[in-house]
Every structure is written in C-alpha cells, then in structure tokens.
Amino acid sequence: MDIPQFELRRDFTQRANEYFTGGSGDLTEVQIFTGPAAALPEKMSRNLVQSRFAGQQRRAGRGLPKEAVLLTAKTGGGQWISAAVYVRPRDPAALLILMLQTLTLYAAVLIPLALVTRRIVKPLERLTQRVGRVGLTEEADPLRSEGPSDIRNLINSFNAMQARVSALLGEKDVMLGAIGHDLKTPLAALRVRIESVEDDAEREKMVAAIDEMVTILDDILTLARMGKSGEAKQQTDLAALVESVAEEFVSTGAAVQMTEPDGRILALVRPILLRRAVRNLIGNAVKHGGNADIIVMHSGGEIAIHIDDNGPGIAAEQIENMFQPFTRVDISRNRASGGSGLGLTIARAIASAHGGTVTLINRTAGGIRATISLPV
C-alpha cells in the first residue's frame, strides 16, 4: 500500500516479513514506513496525540516528535491493519545511564574475578620463582601453603620435594668432604716422602704431578659444592674486584691490563666465588692467548666483564664444548699448558649461581672474548 509522504523502509520491511509471515500466524505481508507524523490519517494522528508517550512529553514540557513509524500488516483474509508510533528522539541521559549500567556490571564481574585470579596466580608465581632456584641456593624455608586446594596440594608437594633435595645435597656435601679428606691426606703424605728423592728432576716431576692432582681434586669439589656455597652475598664494587685479580697476574709478569670504568659498578655477589671465576678466565686468556685486556661495564641492563685475548681463537662449533668438564684447548695433559679442564665449567657455574652466565666468542680482530654477564 502507498501512503503519501511516507517512505517504505525496505530493510525493516524485509526483516519484519521474515519474522511475522511464513509461520502459523495469520499475517501474510508486513510493511514498515517512516514519515512526518502530521501526514498520518486523522484517526491515527489523534491516537498518537492521546498516547501515553505524548502525555509524558507534554508533562515534561517537551514537544511531540515530528517523525512517526507506520506499520501495516495484511491478514490471511485480505484485510489490512495498521498502527503508528512516534519516532522517539535520542536521549543523551539514557545513553549515559546505559554506559553507567554497563560499567557497573563489568566492575561487579571483573573485580571479584581479578581477586580470585590473584589468589590463584600469586602462589603460583612464588612457586615458579622457587622452582627456578632449587639446588642453586642455600636451603630456603618452605613456601606458605595458600590458594585453592589444588594449589595448596601442589605447594605442599613441592615443599616435601625441596626437603628431600636439601637432604640429598647435605648428604652429598658430607660425602664430598670425606672424599676430599681421604684423598688429600695420602697425597700430602706422599709429597712429604717425595722430598727424600735425590734426583732433582724426578722430584720436581713428582711434585708437579701431586700438585696437579690436588688442584684437580679442589676443582672437582668446588664444582660439586657450587650450589651450596656458605659464602654470603655482599654489595661489591666489581671493578675493584676484577682489578685486584688482574694485579695478581701483573705481579707475575703476565700481559694483563684493565680499562678503568667511569665510576663504581656495584652488584650483590659472593666475592670469593666471583673472584675465582674471573681468575679462571684471565688465566685462560693469558695461557692460550698471551694476554688479557679487561673491561667492566654496564651493558643492556646487565653488568658485563669482558676479557679479550689475542690468541688463535676456537672453532665456532667447539666453543660450547669448552664448557664441558675436563675439556681443554690443548691436547697436552700437562697442567702448565692444558689445565684441569674445569676452569670454564667452574666459571659458568659460578656465574649461573649469581643468575648470570659466561660466554665465549671469536673476536673479529682475532682472539677470544670471554664475558661474564651478571644481573644488576
């Protein structure tokens, strides 16, 4: 049907027909129009003016809308029925109320959800941090059991496991102490007896062999006890620590030099352990590269101790193997040239115990750069 000044809204009409017709109802066709309210037939216009919405508008001191929506429907008997309503103007307050209701709903749901999530995640975060330190630090107190029942059961199981690991590490330390005592005592006695050997050359060879055995034994025990060091961490000036180690080599005539940093470089470390790691790397540089150039600096949120040499370098595919125990650059097993093969292993273990690492790279200019990286 056609209504003057009213426009057929085909999109709404199509949806209305899909919804109202084709089913068990009596309607066979639906049409929706929009147009000026004043153009409606007199009866429809009078009904609109007398509607509840129109009364609300008048009481609120607002005028009636100018636009209207007209719906016409055809019944199965061919009769047309129609109804009209005003197009209500947009109310900014209604939009604001809707937004406030939405925000309130989100807050009512998300705040409890965040609290529940925090109650679950917090214990898991602490557990994850503790798991990463198992076997690397001194014995720690059990974690507090909290959170949902599944999380509490997991924490309790971890605490039991940690207690067993600590007990095993303690037994290992006792065993290593006994082994060290049982091996060092006869070696010391043997060295005393060697002093009676008349041949100077033979005596020196024997003494060197015993010294090598003692040193290797010390290195093995140090590596085995790395995760249970009794030394407390201290705020230490790393530049001063490295410089003191470098001076030890300089006093023996080694070609070791250090570039002074601009200021103090402080870190929380175990000075005796870290001194050994630096000493091992400088010793390797002097032994295999002929010199050691040292730089201590802040680098990308870390503290880096670079030790460069001018040696022949190492094949790239062999670099990682150098950190394996008893691996040496030199084929000779003589300690004066090849060492015990544990220096790099110990250095990396010490750095790892501080949350850092040790890396080796071939320098473009030749030689090796050994780097100890430590967290700030």
Coordinates of C-alpha atoms in Angstrom, one line a residue:
M1 CA 0.0 0.0 0.0
D2 CA 1.1 3.6 -0.6
I3 CA 0.8 6.4 2.0
P4 CA 1.5 9.9 0.9
Q5 CA 4.8 11.5 2.3
F6 CA 5.7 8.1 3.9
E7 CA 8.7 6.2 2.7
L8 CA 8.7 2.4 2.6
R9 CA 11.7 1.1 4.7
R10 CA 12.6 -2.0 2.7
D11 CA 15.3 -3.2 5.1
F12 CA 12.9 -3.2 8.1
T13 CA 10.1 -4.5 6.0
Q14 CA 12.2 -7.5 4.9
R15 CA 13.1 -8.4 8.4
A16 CA 9.5 -7.9 9.6
N17 CA 8.2 -10.2 6.9
E18 CA 10.8 -12.9 7.8
Y19 CA 9.8 -12.7 11.4
F20 CA 6.0 -12.4 11.2
T21 CA 5.0 -14.2 8.0
G22 CA 5.5 -17.7 6.7
G23 CA 4.6 -19.3 10.0
S24 CA 1.5 -20.4 11.6
G25 CA 0.2 -16.8 12.1
D26 CA -2.5 -15.0 10.1
L27 CA -0.3 -12.3 8.6
T28 CA 0.8 -12.7 5.0
E29 CA 2.5 -9.4 4.4
V30 CA 4.1 -6.7 6.6
Q31 CA 5.2 -3.2 5.6
I32 CA 7.0 -0.5 7.6
F33 CA 7.0 3.2 6.7
T34 CA 8.6 6.3 8.1
G35 CA 7.3 9.9 7.5
P36 CA 6.0 13.1 9.2
A37 CA 3.5 12.5 12.0
A38 CA 1.4 15.3 10.6
A39 CA 0.8 13.3 7.4
L40 CA -0.9 10.4 9.2
P41 CA -4.6 9.8 8.8
E42 CA -6.7 11.8 11.3
K43 CA -7.7 8.8 13.4
M44 CA -4.1 7.6 13.7
S45 CA -2.8 11.1 14.4
R46 CA -5.5 11.6 17.2
N47 CA -4.5 8.2 18.8
L48 CA -0.8 9.3 18.8
V49 CA -1.6 12.6 20.4
Q50 CA -3.5 10.8 23.1
S51 CA -0.9 8.1 23.7
R52 CA 1.0 7.7 27.0
F53 CA 4.2 8.8 25.4
A54 CA 2.7 12.0 24.2
G55 CA 1.4 12.7 27.7
Q56 CA 4.8 12.2 29.2
Q57 CA 6.3 14.6 26.6
R58 CA 3.7 17.3 27.5
R59 CA 4.2 16.9 31.2
A60 CA 8.0 17.2 30.7
G61 CA 7.5 20.4 28.8
R62 CA 8.8 18.8 25.6
G63 CA 7.2 19.0 22.2
L64 CA 5.9 16.0 20.3
P65 CA 8.3 14.3 17.8
K66 CA 7.9 15.2 14.2
E67 CA 8.5 11.8 12.8
A68 CA 6.4 8.6 13.0
V69 CA 6.7 5.0 12.1
L70 CA 3.7 3.3 10.5
L71 CA 3.4 -0.5 10.4
T72 CA 0.8 -2.1 8.2
A73 CA 0.0 -5.8 8.0
K74 CA -2.2 -7.9 5.7
T75 CA -4.1 -10.7 7.3
G76 CA -4.9 -14.0 5.6
G77 CA -8.4 -12.7 4.9
G78 CA -7.0 -9.8 2.8
Q79 CA -7.7 -7.2 5.5
W80 CA -5.1 -4.5 6.3
I81 CA -4.4 -3.4 9.8
S82 CA -2.1 -0.6 10.8
A83 CA -0.5 1.1 13.8
A84 CA 1.7 4.1 14.3
V85 CA 4.2 5.3 16.9
Y86 CA 6.3 8.3 17.3
V87 CA 10.0 8.1 16.5
R88 CA 11.4 9.0 19.9
P89 CA 14.2 11.5 20.0
R90 CA 17.6 10.3 21.2
D91 CA 18.0 10.9 24.9
P92 CA 21.7 11.6 25.9
A93 CA 20.8 10.9 29.5
A94 CA 19.6 7.4 28.5
L95 CA 23.0 6.7 26.8
L96 CA 24.8 7.9 29.9
I97 CA 22.7 5.7 32.1
L98 CA 23.3 2.7 29.8
M99 CA 27.1 3.3 30.0
L100 CA 27.0 3.6 33.8
Q101 CA 25.0 0.4 34.0
T102 CA 27.5 -1.4 31.7
L103 CA 30.5 -0.2 33.7
T104 CA 28.8 -1.2 37.0
L105 CA 28.1 -4.6 35.5
Y106 CA 31.7 -5.0 34.4
A107 CA 33.0 -3.9 37.7
A108 CA 30.7 -6.3 39.6
V109 CA 32.0 -9.1 37.5
L110 CA 35.7 -8.2 36.9
I111 CA 36.7 -7.1 40.4
P112 CA 35.8 -10.4 42.0
L113 CA 37.3 -12.2 39.1
A114 CA 40.6 -10.2 39.5
L115 CA 40.7 -11.0 43.2
V116 CA 40.1 -14.7 42.5
T117 CA 42.7 -14.7 39.8
R118 CA 45.2 -13.0 42.1
R119 CA 44.5 -15.6 44.8
I120 CA 45.4 -18.3 42.3
V121 CA 48.3 -16.6 40.4
K122 CA 50.2 -15.2 43.4
P123 CA 51.1 -18.5 44.9
L124 CA 51.9 -19.9 41.5
E125 CA 54.3 -17.0 40.8
R126 CA 56.1 -17.6 44.1
L127 CA 56.2 -21.4 43.4
T128 CA 57.7 -20.7 39.9
Q129 CA 60.4 -18.5 41.3
R130 CA 61.3 -21.0 44.0
V131 CA 61.4 -23.9 41.5
G132 CA 63.9 -21.9 39.4
R133 CA 66.2 -21.7 42.4
V134 CA 66.0 -25.3 43.6
G135 CA 69.6 -26.6 44.1
L136 CA 71.2 -23.3 43.3
T137 CA 70.8 -21.5 46.6
E138 CA 71.1 -22.3 50.3
E139 CA 68.2 -24.1 51.9
A140 CA 65.1 -22.0 52.0
D141 CA 62.1 -22.0 54.3
P142 CA 59.1 -24.0 53.0
L143 CA 56.6 -22.0 50.9
R144 CA 53.5 -20.9 52.7
S145 CA 50.6 -23.1 51.6
E146 CA 47.8 -20.8 50.3
G147 CA 45.3 -20.5 47.4
P148 CA 42.7 -23.0 46.2
S149 CA 43.0 -26.6 47.4
D150 CA 44.8 -27.8 44.2
I151 CA 47.4 -25.0 44.5
R152 CA 47.9 -25.8 48.2
N153 CA 48.4 -29.5 47.4
L154 CA 50.9 -28.5 44.7
I155 CA 52.8 -26.3 47.2
N156 CA 52.8 -29.0 49.9
S157 CA 54.2 -31.5 47.4
F158 CA 56.9 -29.0 46.3
N159 CA 57.9 -28.3 50.0
A160 CA 58.2 -32.1 50.5
M161 CA 60.3 -32.4 47.4
Q162 CA 62.5 -29.4 48.4
A163 CA 63.1 -31.0 51.8
R164 CA 64.2 -34.3 50.1
V165 CA 66.5 -32.4 47.7
S166 CA 68.1 -30.4 50.5
A167 CA 68.7 -33.6 52.5
L168 CA 70.3 -35.2 49.5
L169 CA 72.5 -32.2 48.9
G170 CA 73.5 -32.2 52.5
E171 CA 74.5 -35.9 52.3
K172 CA 76.4 -35.2 49.1
D173 CA 78.4 -32.4 50.8
V174 CA 79.3 -34.7 53.7
M175 CA 80.4 -37.4 51.3
L176 CA 82.5 -35.0 49.2
G177 CA 84.1 -33.7 52.4
A178 CA 85.0 -37.2 53.4
I179 CA 86.3 -38.0 49.9
G180 CA 88.4 -34.8 49.9
H181 CA 89.9 -35.6 53.3
D182 CA 90.6 -39.2 52.3
L183 CA 92.3 -38.3 49.1
K184 CA 94.2 -35.2 50.2
T185 CA 95.7 -36.8 53.3
P186 CA 97.6 -39.6 51.4
L187 CA 98.6 -37.0 48.8
A188 CA 100.1 -34.8 51.4
A189 CA 102.0 -37.7 53.0
L190 CA 103.2 -38.8 49.6
R191 CA 104.5 -35.3 48.9
V192 CA 106.5 -35.3 52.1
R193 CA 108.1 -38.6 51.1
I194 CA 108.9 -37.3 47.7
E195 CA 111.2 -34.7 49.3
S196 CA 113.6 -37.5 50.0
V197 CA 114.1 -38.3 46.3
E198 CA 117.6 -37.3 45.4
D199 CA 117.2 -36.8 41.7
D200 CA 116.0 -33.2 41.4
A201 CA 114.4 -33.6 38.0
E202 CA 112.4 -36.6 39.1
R203 CA 111.4 -35.0 42.4
E204 CA 110.1 -31.9 40.5
K205 CA 108.1 -34.1 38.2
M206 CA 106.6 -36.0 41.1
V207 CA 105.8 -32.7 43.0
A208 CA 104.2 -31.3 39.9
A209 CA 102.1 -34.4 39.4
I210 CA 100.8 -34.3 43.0
D211 CA 100.1 -30.6 42.8
E212 CA 98.1 -31.2 39.6
M213 CA 96.1 -34.0 41.4
V214 CA 95.4 -31.7 44.4
T215 CA 94.3 -28.9 42.1
I216 CA 92.0 -31.1 40.0
L217 CA 90.6 -32.5 43.2
D218 CA 89.9 -29.0 44.5
D219 CA 88.3 -28.0 41.3
I220 CA 86.0 -31.1 41.3
L221 CA 85.0 -30.4 44.9
T222 CA 84.4 -26.8 44.2
L223 CA 82.2 -27.6 41.2
A224 CA 80.2 -30.2 43.1
R225 CA 79.6 -27.8 46.0
M226 CA 78.7 -24.9 43.8
G227 CA 75.0 -24.8 44.7
K228 CA 75.6 -24.9 48.4
S229 CA 78.2 -22.2 48.9
G230 CA 78.4 -21.0 52.5
E231 CA 79.6 -17.5 51.4
A232 CA 77.0 -14.7 51.9
K233 CA 76.3 -12.2 49.1
Q234 CA 77.7 -8.8 49.6
Q235 CA 77.3 -5.4 47.8
T236 CA 80.6 -5.4 45.9
D237 CA 82.4 -3.0 43.6
L238 CA 83.0 -5.3 40.7
A239 CA 85.6 -3.0 39.0
A240 CA 87.7 -3.1 42.2
L241 CA 87.3 -6.9 42.5
V242 CA 88.4 -7.6 38.9
E243 CA 91.2 -5.1 39.2
S244 CA 92.6 -6.9 42.3
V245 CA 92.6 -10.2 40.4
A246 CA 94.3 -8.6 37.4
E247 CA 97.0 -7.2 39.6
E248 CA 97.8 -10.8 40.8
F249 CA 98.6 -11.7 37.2
V250 CA 100.5 -8.4 36.6
S251 CA 102.7 -9.1 39.6
T252 CA 103.8 -12.4 37.9
G253 CA 104.8 -10.5 34.7
A254 CA 101.7 -11.5 32.7
A255 CA 100.4 -9.1 30.0
V256 CA 97.2 -8.1 31.7
Q257 CA 95.7 -4.7 31.5
M258 CA 92.3 -3.3 32.6
T259 CA 90.3 -0.3 31.3
E260 CA 89.1 1.7 34.3
P261 CA 85.3 2.3 34.3
D262 CA 83.9 5.8 34.7
G263 CA 82.6 5.0 38.2
R264 CA 81.9 2.3 40.7
I265 CA 79.9 -0.7 39.4
L266 CA 78.1 -2.3 42.3
A267 CA 76.4 -5.7 42.4
L268 CA 75.2 -8.2 45.1
V269 CA 77.6 -11.1 44.7
R270 CA 79.7 -13.7 46.5
P271 CA 83.2 -12.0 46.2
I272 CA 85.3 -15.1 46.8
L273 CA 83.4 -17.2 44.3
L274 CA 83.3 -14.5 41.6
R275 CA 87.0 -13.8 42.1
R276 CA 87.7 -17.4 41.2
A277 CA 85.6 -17.2 38.0
V278 CA 87.4 -14.0 36.9
R279 CA 90.7 -15.6 37.8
N280 CA 89.9 -18.7 35.7
L281 CA 89.0 -16.6 32.6
I282 CA 92.0 -14.3 32.9
G283 CA 94.3 -17.3 33.4
N284 CA 92.8 -18.9 30.2
A285 CA 93.4 -15.7 28.3
V286 CA 97.0 -15.4 29.4
K287 CA 97.7 -19.1 28.9
H288 CA 96.2 -19.6 25.5
G289 CA 96.1 -16.0 24.1
G290 CA 99.3 -14.5 25.6
N291 CA 97.5 -11.5 27.1
A292 CA 94.2 -10.3 28.7
D293 CA 92.5 -6.9 28.1
I294 CA 89.7 -6.4 30.6
I295 CA 86.6 -4.1 30.6
V296 CA 83.9 -3.9 33.3
M297 CA 80.8 -2.1 32.2
H298 CA 77.0 -1.8 32.3
S299 CA 75.5 -3.4 29.2
G300 CA 71.8 -3.7 28.3
G301 CA 70.5 -3.9 31.9
E302 CA 73.4 -6.2 32.9
I303 CA 76.9 -5.9 34.2
A304 CA 79.4 -7.4 31.7
I305 CA 83.0 -8.3 32.5
H306 CA 84.8 -8.7 29.1
I307 CA 88.2 -10.4 28.9
D308 CA 89.8 -10.3 25.5
D309 CA 93.0 -12.1 24.3
N310 CA 95.0 -12.1 21.0
G311 CA 95.2 -15.9 20.7
P312 CA 94.3 -18.1 17.7
G313 CA 90.7 -18.4 18.8
I314 CA 88.5 -21.5 18.9
A315 CA 86.5 -23.2 16.1
A316 CA 82.9 -21.9 16.4
E317 CA 81.5 -25.4 16.7
Q318 CA 83.8 -26.2 19.6
I319 CA 83.0 -23.2 21.7
E320 CA 80.1 -24.7 23.7
N321 CA 82.0 -27.9 24.2
M322 CA 84.7 -25.9 26.1
F323 CA 82.3 -25.5 29.0
Q324 CA 82.0 -29.3 29.4
P325 CA 84.1 -30.7 32.3
F326 CA 87.6 -31.9 31.5
T327 CA 87.6 -30.3 28.0
R328 CA 90.8 -28.5 27.1
V329 CA 92.1 -26.5 24.2
D330 CA 95.5 -28.1 24.4
I331 CA 95.9 -31.7 23.6
S332 CA 98.6 -32.0 26.3
R333 CA 97.6 -33.1 29.7
N334 CA 100.3 -31.1 31.3
R335 CA 98.7 -28.6 33.7
A336 CA 101.2 -25.9 32.8
S337 CA 99.7 -25.8 29.3
G338 CA 96.3 -27.6 29.3
G339 CA 95.0 -27.2 32.9
S340 CA 92.5 -29.4 34.6
G341 CA 89.8 -28.8 32.1
L342 CA 87.4 -27.5 34.7
G343 CA 88.2 -23.7 34.6
L344 CA 85.4 -22.7 32.2
T345 CA 82.9 -25.1 33.8
I346 CA 83.5 -23.6 37.2
A347 CA 83.4 -20.1 35.9
R348 CA 80.0 -20.7 34.2
A349 CA 78.6 -22.5 37.3
I350 CA 79.7 -19.5 39.5
A351 CA 78.0 -17.1 37.1
S352 CA 74.9 -19.2 37.0
A353 CA 74.7 -19.3 40.8
H354 CA 74.6 -15.5 40.6
G355 CA 71.8 -15.6 38.0
G356 CA 74.2 -14.8 35.1
T357 CA 76.2 -16.6 32.5
V358 CA 79.6 -17.0 30.8
T359 CA 80.0 -16.8 27.0
L360 CA 82.9 -17.1 24.6
I361 CA 83.0 -15.6 21.1
N362 CA 85.7 -15.2 18.5
R363 CA 86.6 -11.6 18.0
T364 CA 86.8 -10.1 14.5
A365 CA 90.2 -8.7 15.2
G366 CA 91.4 -12.2 16.4
G367 CA 91.4 -14.0 19.7
I368 CA 88.6 -14.8 22.1
R369 CA 86.3 -12.6 24.2
A370 CA 85.1 -14.2 27.4
T371 CA 82.2 -12.4 29.0
I372 CA 80.7 -12.8 32.5
S373 CA 77.2 -11.3 32.4
L374 CA 75.5 -10.6 35.8
P375 CA 72.1 -9.1 36.6
V376 CA 72.2 -5.6 38.0

